[in-house]
Tab-separated table of C-alpha atoms and ligand atoms in Angstrom:
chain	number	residue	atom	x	y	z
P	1	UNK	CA	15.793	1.159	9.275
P	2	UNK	CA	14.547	0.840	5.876
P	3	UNK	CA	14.414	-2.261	4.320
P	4	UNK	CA	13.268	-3.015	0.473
P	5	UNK	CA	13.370	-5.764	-1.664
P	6	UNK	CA	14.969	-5.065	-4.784
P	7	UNK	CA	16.353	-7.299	-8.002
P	8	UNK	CA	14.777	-10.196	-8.243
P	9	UNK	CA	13.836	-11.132	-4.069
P	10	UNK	CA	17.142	-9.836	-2.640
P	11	UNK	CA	16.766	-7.976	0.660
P	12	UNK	CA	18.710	-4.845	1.259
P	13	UNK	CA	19.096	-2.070	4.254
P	14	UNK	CA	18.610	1.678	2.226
P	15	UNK	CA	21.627	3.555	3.960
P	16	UNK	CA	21.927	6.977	2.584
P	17	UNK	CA	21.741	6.341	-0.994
P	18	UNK	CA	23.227	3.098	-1.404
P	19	UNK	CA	21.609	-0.293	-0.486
P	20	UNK	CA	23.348	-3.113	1.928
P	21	UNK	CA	22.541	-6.519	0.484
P	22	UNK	CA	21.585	-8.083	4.005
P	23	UNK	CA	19.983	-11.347	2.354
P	24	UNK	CA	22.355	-13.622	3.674
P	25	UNK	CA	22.040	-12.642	6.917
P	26	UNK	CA	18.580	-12.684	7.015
P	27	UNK	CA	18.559	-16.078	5.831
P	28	UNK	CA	16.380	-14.711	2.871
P	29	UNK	CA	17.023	-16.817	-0.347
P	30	UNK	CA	16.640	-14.638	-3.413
P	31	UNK	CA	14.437	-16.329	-6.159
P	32	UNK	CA	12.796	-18.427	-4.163
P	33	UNK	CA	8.858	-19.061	-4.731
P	34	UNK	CA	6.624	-18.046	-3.196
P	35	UNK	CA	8.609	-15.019	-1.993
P	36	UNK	CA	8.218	-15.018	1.634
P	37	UNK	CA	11.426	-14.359	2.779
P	38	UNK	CA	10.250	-10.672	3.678
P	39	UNK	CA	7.488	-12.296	5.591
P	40	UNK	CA	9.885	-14.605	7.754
P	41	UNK	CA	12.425	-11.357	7.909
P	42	UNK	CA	9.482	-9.339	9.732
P	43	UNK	CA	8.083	-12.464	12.004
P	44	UNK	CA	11.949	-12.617	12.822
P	45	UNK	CA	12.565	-9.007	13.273
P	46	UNK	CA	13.812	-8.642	16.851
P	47	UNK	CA	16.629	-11.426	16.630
P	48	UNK	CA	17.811	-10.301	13.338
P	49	UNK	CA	18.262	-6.746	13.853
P	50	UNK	CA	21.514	-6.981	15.411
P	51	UNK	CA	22.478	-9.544	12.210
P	52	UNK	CA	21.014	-7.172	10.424
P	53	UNK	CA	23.205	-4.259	12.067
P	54	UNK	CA	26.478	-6.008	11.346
P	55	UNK	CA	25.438	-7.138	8.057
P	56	UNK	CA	25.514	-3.101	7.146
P	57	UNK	CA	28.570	-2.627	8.873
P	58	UNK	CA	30.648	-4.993	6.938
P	59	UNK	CA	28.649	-5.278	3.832
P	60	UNK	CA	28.727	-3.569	0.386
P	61	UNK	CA	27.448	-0.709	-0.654
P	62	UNK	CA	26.119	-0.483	-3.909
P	63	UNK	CA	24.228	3.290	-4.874
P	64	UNK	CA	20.187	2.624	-5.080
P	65	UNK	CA	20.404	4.249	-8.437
P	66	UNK	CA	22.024	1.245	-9.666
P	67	UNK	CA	19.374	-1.475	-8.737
P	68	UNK	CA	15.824	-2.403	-9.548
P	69	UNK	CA	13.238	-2.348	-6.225
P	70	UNK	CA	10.722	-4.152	-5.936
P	71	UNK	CA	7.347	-3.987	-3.495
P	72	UNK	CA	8.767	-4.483	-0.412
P	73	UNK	CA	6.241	-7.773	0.878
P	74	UNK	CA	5.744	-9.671	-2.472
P	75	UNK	CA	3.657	-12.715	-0.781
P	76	UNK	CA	1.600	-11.110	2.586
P	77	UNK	CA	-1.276	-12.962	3.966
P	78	UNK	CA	-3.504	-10.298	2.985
P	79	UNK	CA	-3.801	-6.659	2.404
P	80	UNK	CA	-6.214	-4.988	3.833
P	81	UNK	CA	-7.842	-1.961	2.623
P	82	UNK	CA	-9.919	0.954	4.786
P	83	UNK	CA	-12.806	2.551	2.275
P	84	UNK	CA	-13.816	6.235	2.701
P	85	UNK	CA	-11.336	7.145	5.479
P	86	UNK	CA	-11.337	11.219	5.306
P	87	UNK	CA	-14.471	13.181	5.353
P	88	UNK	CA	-13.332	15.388	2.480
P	89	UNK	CA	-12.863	12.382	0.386
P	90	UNK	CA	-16.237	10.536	1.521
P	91	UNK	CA	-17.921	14.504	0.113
P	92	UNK	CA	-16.019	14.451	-3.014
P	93	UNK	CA	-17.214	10.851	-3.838
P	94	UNK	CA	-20.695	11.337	-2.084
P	95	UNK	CA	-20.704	8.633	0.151
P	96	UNK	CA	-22.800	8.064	2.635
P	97	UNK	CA	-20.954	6.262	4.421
P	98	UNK	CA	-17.712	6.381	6.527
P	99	UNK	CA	-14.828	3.686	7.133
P	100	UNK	CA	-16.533	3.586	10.666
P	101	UNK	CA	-19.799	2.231	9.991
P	102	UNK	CA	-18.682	0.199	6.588
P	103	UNK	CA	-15.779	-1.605	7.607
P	104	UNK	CA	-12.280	-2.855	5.515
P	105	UNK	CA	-12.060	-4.249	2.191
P	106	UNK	CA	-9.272	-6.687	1.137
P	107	UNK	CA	-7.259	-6.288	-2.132
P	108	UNK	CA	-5.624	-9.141	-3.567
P	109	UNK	CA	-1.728	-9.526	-3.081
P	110	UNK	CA	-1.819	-10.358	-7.287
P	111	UNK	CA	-2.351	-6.547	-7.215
P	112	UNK	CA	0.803	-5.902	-5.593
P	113	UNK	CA	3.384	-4.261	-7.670
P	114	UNK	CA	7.052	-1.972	-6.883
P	115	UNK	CA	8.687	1.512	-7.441
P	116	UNK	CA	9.917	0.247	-10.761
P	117	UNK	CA	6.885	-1.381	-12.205
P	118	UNK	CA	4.639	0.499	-14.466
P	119	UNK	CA	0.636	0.278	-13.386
P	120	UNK	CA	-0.696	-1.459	-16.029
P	121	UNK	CA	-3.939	0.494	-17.301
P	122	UNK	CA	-6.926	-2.456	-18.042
P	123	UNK	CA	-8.852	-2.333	-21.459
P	124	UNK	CA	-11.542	-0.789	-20.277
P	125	UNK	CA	-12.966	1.849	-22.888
P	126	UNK	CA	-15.159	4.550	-20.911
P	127	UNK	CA	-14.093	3.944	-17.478
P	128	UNK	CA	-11.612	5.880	-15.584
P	129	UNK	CA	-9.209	4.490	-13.200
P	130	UNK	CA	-8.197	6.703	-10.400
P	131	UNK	CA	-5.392	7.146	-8.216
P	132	UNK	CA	-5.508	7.478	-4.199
P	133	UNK	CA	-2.773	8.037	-2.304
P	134	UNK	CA	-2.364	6.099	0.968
P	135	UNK	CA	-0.515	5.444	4.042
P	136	UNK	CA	0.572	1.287	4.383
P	137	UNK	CA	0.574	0.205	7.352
P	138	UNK	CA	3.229	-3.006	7.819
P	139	UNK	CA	1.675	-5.487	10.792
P	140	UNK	CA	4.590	-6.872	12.409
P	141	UNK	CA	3.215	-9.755	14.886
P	142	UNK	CA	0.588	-12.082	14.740
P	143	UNK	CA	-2.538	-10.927	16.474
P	144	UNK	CA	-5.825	-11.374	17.594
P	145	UNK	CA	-7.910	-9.276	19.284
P	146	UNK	CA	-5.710	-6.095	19.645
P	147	UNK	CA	-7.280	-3.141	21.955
P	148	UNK	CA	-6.821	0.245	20.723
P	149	UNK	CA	-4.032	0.915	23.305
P	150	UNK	CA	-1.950	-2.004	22.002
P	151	UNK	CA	-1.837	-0.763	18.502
P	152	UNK	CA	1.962	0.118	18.697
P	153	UNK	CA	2.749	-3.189	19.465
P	154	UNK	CA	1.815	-4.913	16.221
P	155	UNK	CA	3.273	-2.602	13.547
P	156	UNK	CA	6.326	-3.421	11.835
P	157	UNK	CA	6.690	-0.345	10.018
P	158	UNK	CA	5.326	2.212	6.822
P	159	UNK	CA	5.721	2.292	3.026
P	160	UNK	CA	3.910	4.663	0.448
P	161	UNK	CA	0.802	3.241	-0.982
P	162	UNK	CA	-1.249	3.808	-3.831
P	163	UNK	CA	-4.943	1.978	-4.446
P	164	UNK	CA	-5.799	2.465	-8.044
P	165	UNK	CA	-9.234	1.970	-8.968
P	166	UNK	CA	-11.845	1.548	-11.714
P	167	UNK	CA	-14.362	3.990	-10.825
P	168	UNK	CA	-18.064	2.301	-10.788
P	169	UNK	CA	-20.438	1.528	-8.910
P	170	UNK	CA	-19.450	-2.616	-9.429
P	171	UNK	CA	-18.419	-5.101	-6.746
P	172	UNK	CA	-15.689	-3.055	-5.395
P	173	UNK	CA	-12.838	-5.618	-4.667
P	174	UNK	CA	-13.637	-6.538	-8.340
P	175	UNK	CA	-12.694	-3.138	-9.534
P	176	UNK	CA	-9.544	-2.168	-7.746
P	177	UNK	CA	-7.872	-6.455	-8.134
P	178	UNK	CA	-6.186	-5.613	-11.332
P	179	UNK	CA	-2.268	-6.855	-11.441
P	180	UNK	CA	-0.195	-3.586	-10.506
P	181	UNK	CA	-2.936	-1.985	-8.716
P	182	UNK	CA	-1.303	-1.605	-5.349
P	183	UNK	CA	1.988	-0.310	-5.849
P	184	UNK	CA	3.754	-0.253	-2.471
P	185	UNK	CA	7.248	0.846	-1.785
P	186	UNK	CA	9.480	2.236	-2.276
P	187	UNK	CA	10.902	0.313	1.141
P	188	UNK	CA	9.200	-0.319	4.619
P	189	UNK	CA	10.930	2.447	6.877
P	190	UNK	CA	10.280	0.495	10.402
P	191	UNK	CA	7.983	2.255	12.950
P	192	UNK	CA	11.153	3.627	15.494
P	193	UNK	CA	12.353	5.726	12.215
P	194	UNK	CA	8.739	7.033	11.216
P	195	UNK	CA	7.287	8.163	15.268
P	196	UNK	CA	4.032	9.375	15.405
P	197	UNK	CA	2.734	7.805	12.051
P	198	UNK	CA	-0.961	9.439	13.983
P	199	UNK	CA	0.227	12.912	12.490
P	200	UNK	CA	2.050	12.587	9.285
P	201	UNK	CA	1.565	14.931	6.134
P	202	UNK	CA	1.507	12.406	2.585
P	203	UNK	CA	1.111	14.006	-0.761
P	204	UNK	CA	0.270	12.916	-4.073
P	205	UNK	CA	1.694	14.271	-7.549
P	206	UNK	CA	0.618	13.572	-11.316
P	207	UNK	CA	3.443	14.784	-13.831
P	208	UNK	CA	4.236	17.432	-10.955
P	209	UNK	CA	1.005	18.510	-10.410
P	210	UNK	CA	-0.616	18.139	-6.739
P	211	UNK	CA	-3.349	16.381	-6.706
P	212	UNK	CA	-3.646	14.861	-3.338
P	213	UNK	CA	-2.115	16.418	-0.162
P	214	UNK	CA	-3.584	15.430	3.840
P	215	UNK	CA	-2.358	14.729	7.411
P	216	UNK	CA	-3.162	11.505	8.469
P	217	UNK	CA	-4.519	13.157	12.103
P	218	UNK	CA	-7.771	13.790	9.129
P	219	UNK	CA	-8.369	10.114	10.024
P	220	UNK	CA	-11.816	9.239	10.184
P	221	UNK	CA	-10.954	5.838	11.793
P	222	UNK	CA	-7.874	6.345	13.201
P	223	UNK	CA	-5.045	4.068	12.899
P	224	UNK	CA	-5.335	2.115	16.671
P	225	UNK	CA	-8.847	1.635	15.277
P	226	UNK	CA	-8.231	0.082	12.012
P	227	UNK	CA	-5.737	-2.384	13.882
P	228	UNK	CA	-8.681	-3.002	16.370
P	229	UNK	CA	-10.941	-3.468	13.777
P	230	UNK	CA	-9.313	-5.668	11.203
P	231	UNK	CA	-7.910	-7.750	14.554
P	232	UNK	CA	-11.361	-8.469	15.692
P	233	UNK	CA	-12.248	-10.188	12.479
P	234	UNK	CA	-9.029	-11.779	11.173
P	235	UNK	CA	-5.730	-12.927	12.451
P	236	UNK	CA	-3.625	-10.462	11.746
P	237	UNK	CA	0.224	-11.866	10.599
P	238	UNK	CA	3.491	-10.549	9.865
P	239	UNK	CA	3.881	-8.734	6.400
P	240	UNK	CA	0.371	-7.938	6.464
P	241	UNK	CA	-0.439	-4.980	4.684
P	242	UNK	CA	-3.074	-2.303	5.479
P	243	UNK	CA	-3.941	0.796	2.902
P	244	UNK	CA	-5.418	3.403	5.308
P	245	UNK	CA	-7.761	4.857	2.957
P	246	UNK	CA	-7.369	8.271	0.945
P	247	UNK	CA	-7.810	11.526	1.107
P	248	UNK	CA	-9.681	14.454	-1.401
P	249	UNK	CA	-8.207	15.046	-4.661
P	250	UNK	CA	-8.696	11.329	-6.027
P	251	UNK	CA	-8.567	11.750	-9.922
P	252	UNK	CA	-7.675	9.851	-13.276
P	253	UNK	CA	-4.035	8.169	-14.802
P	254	UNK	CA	-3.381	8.174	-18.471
P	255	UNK	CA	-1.233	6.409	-20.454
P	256	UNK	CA	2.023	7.851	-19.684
P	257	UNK	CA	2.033	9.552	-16.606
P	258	UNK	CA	4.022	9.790	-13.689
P	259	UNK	CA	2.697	9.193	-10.611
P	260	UNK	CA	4.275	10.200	-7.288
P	261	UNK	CA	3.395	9.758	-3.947
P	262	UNK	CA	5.256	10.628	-0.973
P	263	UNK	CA	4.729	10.204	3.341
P	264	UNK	CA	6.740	12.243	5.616
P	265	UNK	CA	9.605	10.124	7.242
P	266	UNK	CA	8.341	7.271	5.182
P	267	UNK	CA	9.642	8.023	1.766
P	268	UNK	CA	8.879	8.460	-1.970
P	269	UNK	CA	8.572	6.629	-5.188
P	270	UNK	CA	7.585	7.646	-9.010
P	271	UNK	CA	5.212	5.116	-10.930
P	272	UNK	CA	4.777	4.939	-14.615
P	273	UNK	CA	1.468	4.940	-16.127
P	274	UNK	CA	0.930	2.577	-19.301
P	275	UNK	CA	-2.079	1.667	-21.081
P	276	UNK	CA	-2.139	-2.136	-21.522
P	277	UNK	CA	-4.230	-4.862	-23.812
P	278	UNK	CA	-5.303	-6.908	-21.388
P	279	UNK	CA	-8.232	-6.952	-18.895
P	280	UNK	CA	-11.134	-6.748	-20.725
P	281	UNK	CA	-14.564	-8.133	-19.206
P	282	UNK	CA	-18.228	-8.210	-19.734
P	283	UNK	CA	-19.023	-6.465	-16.371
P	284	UNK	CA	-17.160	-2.945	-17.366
P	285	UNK	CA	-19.024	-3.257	-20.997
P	286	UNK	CA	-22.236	-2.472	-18.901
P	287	UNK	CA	-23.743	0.918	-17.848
P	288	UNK	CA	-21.524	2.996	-15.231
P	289	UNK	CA	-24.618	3.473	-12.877
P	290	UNK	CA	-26.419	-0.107	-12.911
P	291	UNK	CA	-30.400	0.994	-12.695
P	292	UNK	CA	-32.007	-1.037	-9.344
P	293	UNK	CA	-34.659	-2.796	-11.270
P	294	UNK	CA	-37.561	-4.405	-9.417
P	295	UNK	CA	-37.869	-8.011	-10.226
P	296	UNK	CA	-40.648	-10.350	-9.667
R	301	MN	MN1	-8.396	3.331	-1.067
C-alpha cells in the first residue's frame, strides 16, 4: 500500500495514478495541528487496514496529477540520520570514520519538507550545499531494545529521502537543520509492497544527470543494525523516520535545479531547487576549515 499525505493533512491510498482520500476512515482530521494524524494512522496500522481496504473500494478516485503531496509524516518523534554509511562515500569525503564506529545523528522534523516543496537554498555566500540521496526507513511500533533478528518487526514501510547539507566542517546537525532540508516522499510504500528493502538499487538525478546511483546491500551498517542501534539508545515510535546514509556521488544544488531521487519498489519524486534570503548566520561567515588552535 502506499499511503501519502497530500493537500493540506489529508491522507490518501496512491492506487495506480489516482489517490483514494481514506482520511475519514482513518479517523485522520485534515488541518489539524500538530499534524499527527499520520503518526496515529501508523501506531494504528493493523486495525485500520481492512478500513483502509474498503475505504479504496468505495471511495473516489481523483488522478495524483491533480493534487498537491505533501511529506508523508509531517510531526515524527524524531528522524534519525546514519553518517558515512557506504565506503565509497566515506573515500570521497575522506572520513575516517564509518557509521559503525560513529553512530546516528538526528535531524530536526522543522527540516522536513514534500514532493511539491521547493528546498529552500540558505544565504550562505561561499558554501555549498549538497545533495545525498537516501533510503527512509518508516519505524512502525514502539520499541526498545530490538535484536538484529527482530528488525522486520518494527518497520512500517519506505519513502525516498534526500539529506541536504551545508558542507563544513561545523557542528553537523547545525549544518544539515535548515527548513526543507529533508524532503521525504513522495508516499510511504509499506514494507509487504517493497520485500527485501536489504537489496534495493536507489538513484539520484540533477536536471537528468546521474549523480548518485547504489544498492543498499553496499551498507556499511546494515539496516537490522541501524534499528539495533538507534533502539538501544532511544525509544523508537511510530512515524519515526530513519535516513540510511548515502552513497558516492554527493555533489552541489543551484538555484533552479531539479532534483530527483528514486528507490526501487519505493517510488520517485522531483524537487525544485530555489535560492532563498533567509538563513544567514555568523558561524558560516567563518573559515570553511576552522584551524585547531592551542589555547592556554
Ligand atoms: Mn546523510
Amino acid at each position: 500500500m502506499k499511503i501519502a499525505s497530500f493537500d493540506g493533512g489529508k491522507i490518501g491510498v496512491v492506487v495506480d495514478d489516482d489517490i483514494v482520500d481514506v482520511s475519514e476512515a482513518c479517523g485522520v482530521v485534515p488541518g489539524e495541528w500538530p499534524p499527527v494524524g499520520p503518526v496515529r494512522l501508523i501506531r494504528d496500522f493493523d486495525r485500520l487496514r481492512p478500513v483502509i481496504e474498503a475505504a479504496i473500494e468505495s471511495g473516489e478516485r481523483q488522478p495524483l496529477a491533480s493534487v498537491r503531496l505533501e511529506t508523508p509524516v509531517p510531526w515524527p518523534n524524531k528522524v534519525i540520520a546514519y553518517p558515512v554509511n557506504y565506503h565509497a562515500h566515506g573515500r570521497e569525503m575522506q572520513a575516517g570514520y564509518r557509521a559503525t564506529n560513529q553512530g546516528f545523528f538526528l535531524k530536526p522534523n522543522s527540516s522536513l519538507s514534500g514532493p511539491a516543496d521547493a528546498v529552500m537554498l540558505p544565504n550562505v555566500p561561499g558554501r555549498e550545499v549538497h545533495h545525498e540521496a537516501e533510503l527512509g526507513i518508516i519505524i512502525g511500533r514502539t520499541a526498545r531494545g530490538v535484536k538484529r533478528e527482530d528488525w522486520a518487526d518494527y518497520v512500517f514501510g519506505y519513502a525516498c529521502l534526500m539529506d541536504m547539507v551545508v558542507r563544513g566542517r561545523e557542528e553537523r546537525v547545525f549544518r544539515k537543520a535548515y527548513d526543507t532540508f529533508c524532503p521525504v516522499g513522495p508516499w510511504i510504500t509499506t514494507a509487504d509492497e517493497v520485500g527485501d528493502a536489504e537489496a534495493i538499487d536507489f538513484k539520484l538525478w540533477v536536471n537528468g544527470e546521474l549523480r548518485q546511483s547504489a544498492n543498499t546491500r553496499d551498507l556499511v551498517l546494515d539496516i537490522p543494525g541501524m534499528i539495533a542501534t538507534a533502539s538501544a539508545v532511544m525509544t523508537l515510535q511510530p512515524g519515526d523516520i530513519i535516513a540510511t546514509g548515502t552513497p558516492e556521488g554527493v555533489g552541489e544544488i543551484r538555484d533552479g535545479d531539479k532534483v530527483r531521487i528514486w528507490i526501487e519498489r519505493v517510488g520517485e519524486m522531483t524537487v525544485e531547487v530555489v535560492q532563498g534570503t533567509e538563513g544567514e548566520t555568523e558561524v558560516f561567515s567563518q573559515p570553511y576549515v576552522p584551524p585547531i588552535i592551542k589555547q592556554a
